[in-house]
Amino acid sequence: MEIDPFVFRLSIFILSIFIGYYVVWSVTPSLHTPLMSVTNAISSVIIVGAIIAALAGESGNIFDTANIFGFLAIILAAVNIFGGFLVTQRMLAMYKKKKKDKK
Amino acid sequence: MISANLLAIFYLISGVLFILALRGLSSPETSRQGNLFGIIGMAIAIGVTIVSAGSFSVGFLYLLILMLIGGAIGTFIAFKIPMTAMPELVAGFHSLVGLAAVFVAISAFLNPEIFNLGSPGNIKIASLIEMSLGAAIGAITFTGSIIAFLKLRGIMSGSPITFFGQHYLNLALGLILLCLIFYLCKTQIDSWFWTIIIISFLLGVLLIIPIGGADMPVVISMLNSYSGWAAAGIGFTLENTALIITGALVGSSGAILSYIMCKGMNRSFFNVILGGWGATDQSTLNKSIEQKPVKSGNADDAAFLMKNASSVIIVPGYGMAVAQAQHALREMVDALKKNGVKVTYAIHPVAGRMPGHMNVLLAEANVPYDEVFELEEINNDFANCDVAYVIGANDVTNPIAKSDPQSPIYGMPILDVEKSKSVLFVKRSLSPGYAGIDNDLFYRDNTLMLFADAKKMTEEIIKSL
């Protein structure tokens, strides 16, 4: 008997939910806003699907409807990736510790 | 071309890097490194996908151009956006992820061969379910986030929009969606697929309009979660580990944040989602307000009180964000510190319009993060503190939450501001906060109301210090 590859993916999915659960609980509340912006950026890894869709087919008919939707998704995801990571970077750079008291 | 196995390994690596990116956020010191891991993970995922597609032809050129356009827009926004607008920005970004998920699902549906899902009209059932779920959740995320964005931006009124039978309509639409997915699998007719997307767009709007402005922390976290599940759905369709891992991470992250926000308000998730809170009998409450005596003061009084205090706790809220008072506040605190006053900040979990909103604003104003405390850490300190300076917060300080079981906010954890020796309450008027109830704190003997714009008042206090 062979196991359907779907079951493997499902296992990865379920285990990742648990990893996410424990990792996110350990995020300090003061960083919840950067958490949202960074999760936003990484969920744009959906661009992978967009790239495959956009580049599919013969180079001659690259403007098939399916390709065009792929290209559109690339723009959207790219805005998110750059915007998300950079704004997170900008926020995190602001979190500073107290300067040591001058003696 | 690289082999499918190698490709899968690379996707796994980026998935792990994304986990490390979130892990880094457990403390501000490690967070910047975490963000770098995230960027590397993304670069790997994009890089190997392009290499595996293998056709460095016209399409590749377009891809580069479009990514540069998108990237430039994103970069521009990231550097231009003021920190006070962060909730809108996050809502806006969620909508983009949602729409991208819809587009990818559409191209997978139109051209299933490229993803090895079968041929048009004969797509594998499992893939069909996955892609329609991904598309539906993506579509709900898209329109829902747009509504959240409009509400946060103030383009649309923040007050809940409710109508008769609203929840039944949503329930019916949800059930119709499930039926449509079932029929789509059975018949493979594309018009069902388009109907699913259209109904989901509609459902996204209907789900968010009944939720009021101050419940936005829950909404944003919820949409964050949805965008994750949408990505996971697409990940299953494309059999892509990076997407599945990321989707699960983001999905559970958003769910946890929604839970934390609901707990901060002592409300159940469904209570928030079903919307409308205390909007009914506001008029009667307003009448009773005017009769009670209130002590009000000016900047000089406030400066005097704080200068002679030995410890001051600042309680910021959404009003501080609206007035952009965080920089003035920091200056005031600096002046106080010069006088030897010990100053700390107390932040309620639902202060502001998104999780951690106040922390970011204070960080922007160069407030060191080890002076900023969460509710549980600092609540006992109010009893020993001389002055509590409440700037732009209201409901989260209302002692009625502890005393009156009739009150809609009864049981909500609040900051015990009333225990401090004196309370300075900066507010423009006595109007009730979002919950629509009067704040008992206004009428306490130890409360001094400072009626003014948060920023102006703080600046005046600085002058008289």
Coordinates of C-alpha atoms in Angstrom, one line a residue, chain B residues 240-397:
Chain B
N240 CA 4.4 23.5 -2.5
T241 CA 5.9 23.0 1.0
A242 CA 7.0 26.6 1.4
L243 CA 3.5 27.8 0.9
I244 CA 1.9 25.1 3.1
I245 CA 4.3 25.8 6.0
T246 CA 4.0 29.6 5.6
G247 CA 0.2 29.4 5.3
A248 CA 0.0 27.4 8.5
L249 CA 2.3 29.7 10.4
V250 CA 0.5 32.8 9.3
G251 CA -2.9 31.3 9.9
S252 CA -2.1 30.2 13.5
S253 CA -0.3 33.5 14.2
G254 CA -3.4 35.5 13.2
A255 CA -5.7 33.2 15.2
I256 CA -3.6 33.6 18.3
L257 CA -3.5 37.4 18.0
S258 CA -7.3 37.4 17.6
Y259 CA -7.6 35.3 20.7
I260 CA -5.3 37.6 22.7
M261 CA -7.3 40.7 21.5
C262 CA -10.6 39.1 22.4
K263 CA -9.3 38.1 25.8
G264 CA -8.2 41.7 26.3
M265 CA -11.8 42.8 25.9
N266 CA -13.3 39.8 27.8
R267 CA -15.4 39.0 24.8
S268 CA -15.9 35.9 22.8
F269 CA -14.6 35.8 19.2
F270 CA -18.2 35.4 18.0
N271 CA -19.4 38.3 20.0
V272 CA -16.9 40.5 18.2
I273 CA -17.5 39.1 14.8
L274 CA -21.3 39.5 15.1
G275 CA -20.5 43.1 15.8
G276 CA -22.4 46.0 17.3
W277 CA -21.5 46.8 20.8
G278 CA -23.4 49.0 23.2
A279 CA -24.6 51.1 20.3
T280 CA -28.2 51.1 21.4
D281 CA -28.7 53.2 24.5
Q282 CA -26.1 55.8 24.2
S283 CA -28.5 58.7 24.3
T284 CA -29.8 57.9 27.8
L285 CA -26.2 57.5 29.1
N286 CA -25.3 60.9 27.7
K287 CA -28.0 62.6 29.7
S288 CA -26.9 61.3 33.1
I289 CA -23.3 62.4 32.4
E290 CA -23.7 66.1 32.7
Q291 CA -25.1 66.0 36.3
K292 CA -22.1 64.7 38.0
P293 CA -19.3 67.0 39.2
V294 CA -16.0 66.8 37.5
K295 CA -12.7 68.4 38.5
S296 CA -10.9 69.9 35.6
G297 CA -7.5 71.5 35.5
N298 CA -4.9 73.1 33.2
A299 CA -1.4 72.4 32.1
D300 CA 0.1 74.2 35.1
D301 CA -1.8 72.0 37.6
A302 CA -0.7 68.9 35.8
A303 CA 2.9 70.0 35.6
F304 CA 2.9 70.8 39.3
L305 CA 1.5 67.5 40.2
M306 CA 3.9 65.5 38.1
K307 CA 7.0 67.5 39.0
N308 CA 6.4 66.7 42.7
A309 CA 5.6 63.1 42.1
S310 CA 8.2 60.4 42.7
S311 CA 6.7 58.0 40.1
V312 CA 4.4 58.5 37.1
I313 CA 2.8 55.9 34.9
I314 CA 1.7 56.9 31.4
V315 CA -1.3 55.2 29.9
P316 CA -1.5 55.8 26.2
G317 CA -4.4 54.9 24.0
Y318 CA -5.8 55.4 20.5
G319 CA -6.3 59.1 21.2
M320 CA -2.5 59.5 21.4
A321 CA -2.2 58.0 17.9
V322 CA -4.9 60.3 16.5
A323 CA -3.3 63.4 18.0
Q324 CA 0.2 62.1 17.0
A325 CA 1.2 63.0 20.5
Q326 CA 3.9 60.4 21.0
H327 CA 6.9 62.7 20.4
A328 CA 5.6 65.4 22.7
L329 CA 4.9 62.8 25.3
R330 CA 8.5 61.6 25.1
E331 CA 9.7 65.2 25.6
M332 CA 7.5 65.6 28.6
V333 CA 8.8 62.4 30.1
D334 CA 12.4 63.5 29.5
A335 CA 11.7 66.8 31.3
L336 CA 10.1 64.8 34.2
K337 CA 13.1 62.5 34.4
K338 CA 15.4 65.5 34.7
N339 CA 13.4 66.3 37.8
G340 CA 14.1 62.9 39.2
V341 CA 10.7 61.4 38.5
K342 CA 10.5 57.7 37.7
V343 CA 8.4 57.3 34.6
T344 CA 7.0 54.0 33.1
Y345 CA 4.4 53.3 30.4
A346 CA 1.5 50.9 30.8
I347 CA -0.1 49.4 27.7
H348 CA -3.4 47.6 27.6
P349 CA -3.5 44.7 25.0
V350 CA -6.3 46.3 23.0
A351 CA -5.1 49.9 23.2
G352 CA -5.0 51.4 19.7
R353 CA -6.3 49.9 16.5
M354 CA -4.0 46.8 16.1
P355 CA -2.0 44.5 18.3
G356 CA 1.1 46.3 19.5
H357 CA 0.1 49.6 18.0
M358 CA 1.1 51.7 21.0
N359 CA 4.4 50.0 21.4
V360 CA 5.4 50.9 17.8
L361 CA 4.4 54.5 18.3
L362 CA 6.4 54.8 21.5
A363 CA 9.3 53.1 19.9
E364 CA 9.1 55.6 17.1
A365 CA 9.4 58.4 19.6
N366 CA 12.6 56.8 20.9
V367 CA 11.0 55.5 24.1
P368 CA 13.3 52.6 25.3
Y369 CA 11.3 49.4 25.2
D370 CA 12.3 48.3 28.7
E371 CA 10.3 51.3 30.1
V372 CA 7.1 50.0 28.5
F373 CA 5.1 47.4 30.3
E374 CA 2.1 45.2 29.5
L375 CA -1.0 45.0 31.7
E376 CA 0.0 42.1 33.9
E377 CA 3.5 43.3 34.5
I378 CA 2.6 46.8 35.7
N379 CA -0.9 46.6 37.1
N380 CA 0.2 46.2 40.7
D381 CA 2.4 49.3 40.4
F382 CA -0.5 51.7 40.1
A383 CA -1.2 51.4 43.9
N384 CA 2.2 52.8 44.6
C385 CA 2.4 55.4 41.9
D386 CA 1.8 59.1 42.5
V387 CA 0.4 60.2 39.2
A388 CA -1.2 58.2 36.3
Y389 CA -1.2 60.2 33.1
V390 CA -3.9 58.8 30.8
I391 CA -3.5 60.1 27.3
G392 CA -6.1 59.0 24.7
A393 CA -7.2 55.9 26.5
N394 CA -10.7 55.5 28.0
D395 CA -12.6 52.2 28.2
V396 CA -9.4 50.3 29.2
T397 CA -9.2 52.3 32.4

